[in-house]
Short mmCIF file of C-alpha atoms and ligand atoms in Angstrom, two decimals:
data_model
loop_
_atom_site.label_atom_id
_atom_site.label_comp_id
_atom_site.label_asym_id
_atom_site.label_seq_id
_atom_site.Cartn_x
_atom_site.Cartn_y
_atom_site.Cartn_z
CA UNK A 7 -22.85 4.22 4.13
CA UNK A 8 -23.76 3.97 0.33
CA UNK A 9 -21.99 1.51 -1.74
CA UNK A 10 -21.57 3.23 -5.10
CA UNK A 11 -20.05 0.86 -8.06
CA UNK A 12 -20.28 3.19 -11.17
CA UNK A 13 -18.05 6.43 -12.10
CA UNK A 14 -21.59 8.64 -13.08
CA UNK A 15 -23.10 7.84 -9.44
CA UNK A 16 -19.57 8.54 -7.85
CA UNK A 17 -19.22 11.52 -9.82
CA UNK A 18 -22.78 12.75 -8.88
CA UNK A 19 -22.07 12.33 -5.35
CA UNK A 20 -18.87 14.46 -5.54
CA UNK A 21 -20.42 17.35 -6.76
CA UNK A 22 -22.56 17.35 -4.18
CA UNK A 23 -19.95 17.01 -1.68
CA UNK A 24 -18.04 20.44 -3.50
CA UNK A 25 -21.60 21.97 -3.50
CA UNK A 26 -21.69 21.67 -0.16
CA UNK A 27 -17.72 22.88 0.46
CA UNK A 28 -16.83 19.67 2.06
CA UNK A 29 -13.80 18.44 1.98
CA UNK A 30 -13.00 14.26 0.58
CA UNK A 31 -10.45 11.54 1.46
CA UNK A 32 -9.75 8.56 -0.49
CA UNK A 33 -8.55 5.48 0.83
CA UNK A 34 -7.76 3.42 -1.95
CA UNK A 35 -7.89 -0.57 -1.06
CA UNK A 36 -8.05 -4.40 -2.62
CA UNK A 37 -10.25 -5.15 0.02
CA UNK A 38 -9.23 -8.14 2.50
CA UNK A 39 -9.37 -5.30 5.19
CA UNK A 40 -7.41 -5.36 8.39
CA UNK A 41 -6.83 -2.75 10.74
CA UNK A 42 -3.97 -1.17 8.86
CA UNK A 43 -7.07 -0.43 6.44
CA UNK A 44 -9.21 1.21 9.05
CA UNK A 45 -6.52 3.32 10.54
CA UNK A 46 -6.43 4.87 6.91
CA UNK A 47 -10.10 5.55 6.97
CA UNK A 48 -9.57 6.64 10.70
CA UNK A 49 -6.98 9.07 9.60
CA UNK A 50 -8.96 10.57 6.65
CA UNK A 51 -11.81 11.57 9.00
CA UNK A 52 -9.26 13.90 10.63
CA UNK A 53 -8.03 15.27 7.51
CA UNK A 54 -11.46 15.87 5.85
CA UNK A 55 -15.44 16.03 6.01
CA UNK A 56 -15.95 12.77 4.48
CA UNK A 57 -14.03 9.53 3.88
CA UNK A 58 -14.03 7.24 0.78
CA UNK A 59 -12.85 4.07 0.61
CA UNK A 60 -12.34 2.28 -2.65
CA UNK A 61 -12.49 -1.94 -2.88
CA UNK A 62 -11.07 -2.88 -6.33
CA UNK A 63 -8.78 -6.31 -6.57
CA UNK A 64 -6.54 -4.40 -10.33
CA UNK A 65 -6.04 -6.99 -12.31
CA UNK A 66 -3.13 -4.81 -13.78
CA UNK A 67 -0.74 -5.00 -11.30
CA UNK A 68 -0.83 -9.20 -10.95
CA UNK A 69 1.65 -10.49 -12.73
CA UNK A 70 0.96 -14.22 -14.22
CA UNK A 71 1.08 -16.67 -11.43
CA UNK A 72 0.40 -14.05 -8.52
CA UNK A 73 -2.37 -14.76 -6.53
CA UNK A 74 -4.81 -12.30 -8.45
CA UNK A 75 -7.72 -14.96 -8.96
CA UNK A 76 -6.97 -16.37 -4.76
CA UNK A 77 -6.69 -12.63 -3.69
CA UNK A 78 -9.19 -12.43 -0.56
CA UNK A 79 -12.58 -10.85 -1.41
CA UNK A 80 -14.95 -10.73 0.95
CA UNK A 81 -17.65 -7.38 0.17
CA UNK A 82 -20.27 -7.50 2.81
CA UNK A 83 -17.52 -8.32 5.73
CA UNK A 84 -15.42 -5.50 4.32
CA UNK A 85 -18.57 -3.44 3.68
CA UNK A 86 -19.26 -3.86 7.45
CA UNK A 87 -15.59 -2.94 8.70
CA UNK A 88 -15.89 0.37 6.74
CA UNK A 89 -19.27 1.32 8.06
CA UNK A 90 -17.83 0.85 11.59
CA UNK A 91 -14.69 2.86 10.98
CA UNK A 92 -17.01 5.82 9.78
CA UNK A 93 -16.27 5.66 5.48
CA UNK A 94 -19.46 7.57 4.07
CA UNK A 95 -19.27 5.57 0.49
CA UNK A 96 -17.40 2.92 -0.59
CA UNK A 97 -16.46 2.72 -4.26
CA UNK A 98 -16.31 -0.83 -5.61
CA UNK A 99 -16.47 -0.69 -9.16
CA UNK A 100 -16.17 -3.85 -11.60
CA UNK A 101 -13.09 -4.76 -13.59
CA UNK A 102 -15.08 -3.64 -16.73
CA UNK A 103 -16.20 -0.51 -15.24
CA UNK A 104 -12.38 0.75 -14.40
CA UNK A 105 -11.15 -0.93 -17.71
CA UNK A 106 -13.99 -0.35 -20.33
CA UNK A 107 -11.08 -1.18 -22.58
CA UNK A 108 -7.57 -2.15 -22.24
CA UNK A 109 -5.38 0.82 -21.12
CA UNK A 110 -3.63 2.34 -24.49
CA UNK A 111 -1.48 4.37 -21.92
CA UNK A 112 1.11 3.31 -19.75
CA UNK A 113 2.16 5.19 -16.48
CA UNK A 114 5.70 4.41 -16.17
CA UNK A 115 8.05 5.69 -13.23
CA UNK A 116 11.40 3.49 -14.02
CA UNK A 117 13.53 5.25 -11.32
CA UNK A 118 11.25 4.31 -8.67
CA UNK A 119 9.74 1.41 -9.68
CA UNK A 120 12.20 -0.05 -10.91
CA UNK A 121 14.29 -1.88 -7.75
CA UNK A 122 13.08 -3.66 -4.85
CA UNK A 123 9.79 -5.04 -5.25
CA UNK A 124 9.58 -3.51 -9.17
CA UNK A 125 12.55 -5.85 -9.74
CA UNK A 126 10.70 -9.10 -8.66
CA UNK A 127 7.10 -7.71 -10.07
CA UNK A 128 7.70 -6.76 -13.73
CA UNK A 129 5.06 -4.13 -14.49
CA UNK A 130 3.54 -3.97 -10.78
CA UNK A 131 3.85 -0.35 -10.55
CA UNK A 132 2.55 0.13 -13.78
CA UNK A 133 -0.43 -1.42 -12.66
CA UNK A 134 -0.51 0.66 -9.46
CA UNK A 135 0.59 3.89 -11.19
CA UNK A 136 -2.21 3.54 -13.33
CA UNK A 137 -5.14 2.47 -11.42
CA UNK A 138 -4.05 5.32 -8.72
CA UNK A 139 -4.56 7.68 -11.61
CA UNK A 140 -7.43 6.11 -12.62
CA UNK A 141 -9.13 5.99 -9.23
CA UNK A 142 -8.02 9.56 -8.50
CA UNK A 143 -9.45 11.25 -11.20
CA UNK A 144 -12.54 9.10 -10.84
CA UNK A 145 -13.29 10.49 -6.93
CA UNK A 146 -11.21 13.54 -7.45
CA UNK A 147 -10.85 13.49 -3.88
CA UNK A 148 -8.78 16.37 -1.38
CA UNK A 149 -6.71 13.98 0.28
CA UNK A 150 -5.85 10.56 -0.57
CA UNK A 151 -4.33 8.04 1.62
CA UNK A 152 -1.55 5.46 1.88
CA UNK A 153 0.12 3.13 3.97
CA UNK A 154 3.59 3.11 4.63
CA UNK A 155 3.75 -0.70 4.82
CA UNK A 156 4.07 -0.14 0.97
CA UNK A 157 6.77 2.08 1.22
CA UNK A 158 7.52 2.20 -2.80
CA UNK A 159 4.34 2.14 -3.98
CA UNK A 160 3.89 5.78 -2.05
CA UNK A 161 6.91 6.72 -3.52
CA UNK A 162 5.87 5.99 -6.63
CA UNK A 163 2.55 7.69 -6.08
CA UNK A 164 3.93 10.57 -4.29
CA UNK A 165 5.97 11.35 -7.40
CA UNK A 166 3.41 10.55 -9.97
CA UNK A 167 1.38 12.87 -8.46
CA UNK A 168 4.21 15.56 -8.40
CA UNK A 169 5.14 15.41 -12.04
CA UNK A 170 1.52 15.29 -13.37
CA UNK A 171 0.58 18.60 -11.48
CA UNK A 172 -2.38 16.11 -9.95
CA UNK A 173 -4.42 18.28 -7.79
CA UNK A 174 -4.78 15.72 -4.50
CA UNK A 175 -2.36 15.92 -1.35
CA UNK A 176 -0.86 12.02 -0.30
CA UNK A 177 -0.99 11.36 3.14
CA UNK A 178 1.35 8.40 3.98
CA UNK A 179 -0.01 6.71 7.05
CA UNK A 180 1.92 4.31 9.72
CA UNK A 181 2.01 1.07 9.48
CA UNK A 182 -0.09 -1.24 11.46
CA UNK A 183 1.39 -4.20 13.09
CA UNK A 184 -0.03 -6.87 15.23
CA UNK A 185 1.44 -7.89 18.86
CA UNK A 186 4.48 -9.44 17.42
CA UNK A 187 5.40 -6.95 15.45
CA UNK A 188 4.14 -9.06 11.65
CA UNK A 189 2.73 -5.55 9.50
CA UNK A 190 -0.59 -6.16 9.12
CA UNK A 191 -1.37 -7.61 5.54
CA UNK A 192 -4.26 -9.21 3.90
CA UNK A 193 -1.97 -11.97 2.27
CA UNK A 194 -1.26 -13.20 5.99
CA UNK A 195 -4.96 -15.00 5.82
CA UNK A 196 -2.72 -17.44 3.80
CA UNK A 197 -0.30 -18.55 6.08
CA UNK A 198 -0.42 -21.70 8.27
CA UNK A 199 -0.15 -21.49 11.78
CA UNK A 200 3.72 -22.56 11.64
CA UNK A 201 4.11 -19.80 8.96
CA UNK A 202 2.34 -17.08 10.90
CA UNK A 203 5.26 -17.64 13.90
CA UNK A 204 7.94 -17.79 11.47
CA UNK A 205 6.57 -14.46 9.70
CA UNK A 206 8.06 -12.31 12.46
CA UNK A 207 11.16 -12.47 10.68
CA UNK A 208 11.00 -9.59 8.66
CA UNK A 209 10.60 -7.09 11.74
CA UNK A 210 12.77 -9.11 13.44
CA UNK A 211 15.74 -8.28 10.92
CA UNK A 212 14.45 -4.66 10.77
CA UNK A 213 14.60 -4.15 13.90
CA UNK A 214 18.05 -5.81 14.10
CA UNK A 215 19.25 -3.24 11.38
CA UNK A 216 17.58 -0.60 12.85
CA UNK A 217 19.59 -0.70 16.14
CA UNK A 218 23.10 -1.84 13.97
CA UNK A 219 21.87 2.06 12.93
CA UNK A 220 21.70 3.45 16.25
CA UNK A 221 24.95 1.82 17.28
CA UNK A 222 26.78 3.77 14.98
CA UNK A 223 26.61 1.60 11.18
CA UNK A 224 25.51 3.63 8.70
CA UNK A 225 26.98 1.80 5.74
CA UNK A 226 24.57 0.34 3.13
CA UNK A 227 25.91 -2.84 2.28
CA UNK A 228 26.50 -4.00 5.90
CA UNK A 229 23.03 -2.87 6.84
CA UNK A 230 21.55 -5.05 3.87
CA UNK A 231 24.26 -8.20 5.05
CA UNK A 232 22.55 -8.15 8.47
CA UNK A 233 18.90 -7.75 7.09
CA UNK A 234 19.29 -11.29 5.09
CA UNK A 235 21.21 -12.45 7.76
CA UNK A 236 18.61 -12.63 10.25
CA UNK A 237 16.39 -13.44 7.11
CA UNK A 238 18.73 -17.19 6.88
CA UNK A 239 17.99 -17.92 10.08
CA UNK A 240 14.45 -18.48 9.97
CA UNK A 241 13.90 -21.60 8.36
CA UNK A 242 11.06 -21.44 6.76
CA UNK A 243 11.70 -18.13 5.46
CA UNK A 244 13.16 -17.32 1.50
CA UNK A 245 14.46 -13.85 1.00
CA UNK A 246 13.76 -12.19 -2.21
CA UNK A 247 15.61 -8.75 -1.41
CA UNK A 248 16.85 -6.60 1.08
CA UNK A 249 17.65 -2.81 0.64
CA UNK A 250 18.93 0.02 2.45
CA UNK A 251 17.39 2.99 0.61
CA UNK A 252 17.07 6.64 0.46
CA UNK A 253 13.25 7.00 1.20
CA UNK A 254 12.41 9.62 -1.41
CA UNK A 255 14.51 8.31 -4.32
CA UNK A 256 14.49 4.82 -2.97
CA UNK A 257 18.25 4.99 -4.55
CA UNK A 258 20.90 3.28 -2.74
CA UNK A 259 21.82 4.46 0.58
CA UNK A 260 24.49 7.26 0.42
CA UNK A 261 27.31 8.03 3.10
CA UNK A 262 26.29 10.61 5.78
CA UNK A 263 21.96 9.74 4.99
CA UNK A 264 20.08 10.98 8.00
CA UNK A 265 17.16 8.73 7.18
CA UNK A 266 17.43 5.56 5.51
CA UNK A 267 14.75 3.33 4.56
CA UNK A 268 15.09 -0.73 5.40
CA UNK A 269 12.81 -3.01 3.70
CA UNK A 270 12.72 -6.48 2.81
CA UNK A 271 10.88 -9.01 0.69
CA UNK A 272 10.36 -12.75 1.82
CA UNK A 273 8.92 -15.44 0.97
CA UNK A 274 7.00 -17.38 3.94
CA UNK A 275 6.39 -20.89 2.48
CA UNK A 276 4.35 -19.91 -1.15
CA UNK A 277 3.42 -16.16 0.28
CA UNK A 278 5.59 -13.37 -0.52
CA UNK A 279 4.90 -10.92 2.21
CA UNK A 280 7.36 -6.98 2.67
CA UNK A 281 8.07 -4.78 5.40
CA UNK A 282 10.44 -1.68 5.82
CA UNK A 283 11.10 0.73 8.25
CA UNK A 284 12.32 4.38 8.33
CA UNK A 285 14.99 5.10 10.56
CA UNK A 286 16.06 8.44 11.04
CA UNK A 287 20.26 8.88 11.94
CA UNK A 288 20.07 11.30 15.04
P1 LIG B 306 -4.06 -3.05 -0.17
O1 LIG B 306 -5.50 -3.35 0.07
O2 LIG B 306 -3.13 -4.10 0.34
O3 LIG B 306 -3.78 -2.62 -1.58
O4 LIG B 306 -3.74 -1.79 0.71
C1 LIG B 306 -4.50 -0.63 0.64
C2 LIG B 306 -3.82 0.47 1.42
O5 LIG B 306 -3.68 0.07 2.77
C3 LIG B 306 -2.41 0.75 0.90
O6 LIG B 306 -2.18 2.14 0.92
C4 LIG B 306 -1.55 0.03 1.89
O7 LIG B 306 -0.26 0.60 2.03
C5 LIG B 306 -2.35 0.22 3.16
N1 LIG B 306 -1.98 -0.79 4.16
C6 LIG B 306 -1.93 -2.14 3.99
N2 LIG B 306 -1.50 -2.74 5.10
C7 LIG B 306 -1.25 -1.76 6.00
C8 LIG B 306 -0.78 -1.73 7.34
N3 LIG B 306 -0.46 -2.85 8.00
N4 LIG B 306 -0.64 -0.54 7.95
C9 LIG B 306 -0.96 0.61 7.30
N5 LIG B 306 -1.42 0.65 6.04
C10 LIG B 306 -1.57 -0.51 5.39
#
């Protein structure tokens, strides 16, 4: 696997890759990898020739006090995990070599980024919008991948990608969940052993919501009521928000949706971890 950390060597390599007619995925990461990560790189084999992985912790989309400077970075055990999940290259540039200067332009998507987690992370999706863009015309890659775990940041890239006429297809992947049902996330490294247990909240309300949806409730505002319900019960658990959303427009559920997105953000002692599901109204 080469490790490749500047856009010229990158670059180099992907017009060898087009020389040769091969097809390229991207799987764009912060490193910290689990095996929601690997089931990206997993999937991108089967969509293409070769598989790229990126590692790059963007400062941009940190807000002050987020755990930007504690995020998990560990390159040679993430370097290993990627070489074992069959990623030819992995991309891990430096801060300075993704921002050789301070971005003059802004990526802004203010209907989708600009409720559930966007509400909490002022400028998040900025961050993500741009570094996407960044990172995609850097690898210029077939395919890149997502995971749904993030629902609204692959809405927000989905469209981004739409309205700038960017030529790359998103694949949105499934989330990856351990036994108990927590979605796989690097930011559960930081949770005690007592927090861990009490993190199967969120897909314990999900899946609460999710069957108040097969029984027949369809209304928004009930749906969310019964999300942070289950939420209050856990103790050691804070909800930041709850919403019952369209999944494209991530708008407010309407009457009569046949597929409504639930997702929730909680706090878990001092980490802030999300989850969602689709469920689709037979
Ligand atoms: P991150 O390193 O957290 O920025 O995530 C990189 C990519 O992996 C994003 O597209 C995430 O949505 C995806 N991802 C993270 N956790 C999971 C998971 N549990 N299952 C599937 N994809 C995931």
């Amino acid at each position: 696997m080469l490790i490749v950390t500047t856009v010229p060597a990158l670059r180099s390599r992907r017009g060898e890759l087009r020389r040769r007619g091969l097809r390229l995925a991207l799987v764009p990461t912060m490193g910290g990898l689990h095996e929601g990560h690997l089931a990206l790189v997993r999937r991108g084999r089967e969509l293409a020739d070769e598989v790229w992985a990126s590692i790059f912790v963007n400062p941009t989309q940190f807000g002050p006090g987020e755990d930007f400077a504690r995020y998990p970075r560990d390159f040679e055990h993430d370097r290993d995990l990627l070489a074992d999940a069959g990623a030819a290259l992995v991309f891990a540039p430096s801060v300075q070599e993704v921002y050789p200067k301070p971005s003059a332009t802004v990526i802004d998507l203010p209907a989708l980024a600009g409720g559930m987690c966007g509400a909490f992370r002022p400028g998040h999706f900025r961050g993500v919008a741009l570094v996407v863009t960044k990172l995609l015309n850097m690898a210029q890659p077939d395919v890149a991948i997502f995971g749904a775990k993030d629902w609204q940041q692959a809405a927000v890239i989905r469209r981004l990608v739409a309205d700038l006429h960017m030529p790359v297809a998103i694949d949105v992947a499934p989330t990856v969940r351990e036994e108990d049902g927590l979605a796989m996330s690097s930011r559960n490294a930081y949770l005690s052993a007592e927090e861990r247990r009490a993190a199967t909240v969120l897909i314990r309300a999900l899946r609460a919501a999710e069957a108040a949806v097969a029984a027949g409730e369809r209304r928004g505002a009930v749906l969310e009521a019964l999300l942070a319900g289950e939420v209050g019960i856990e103790g050691l658990a804070r909800l930041q928000y709850v919403a019952a959303a369209d999944p494209d427009t991530l708008a407010p559920v309407a009457d009569g949706a046949t597929r409504i997105l639930l997702a929730l953000a909680v706090f878990i002692g001092g980490t802030r971890l999300i989850d969602n599901l689709l469920v689709e109204v037979k």
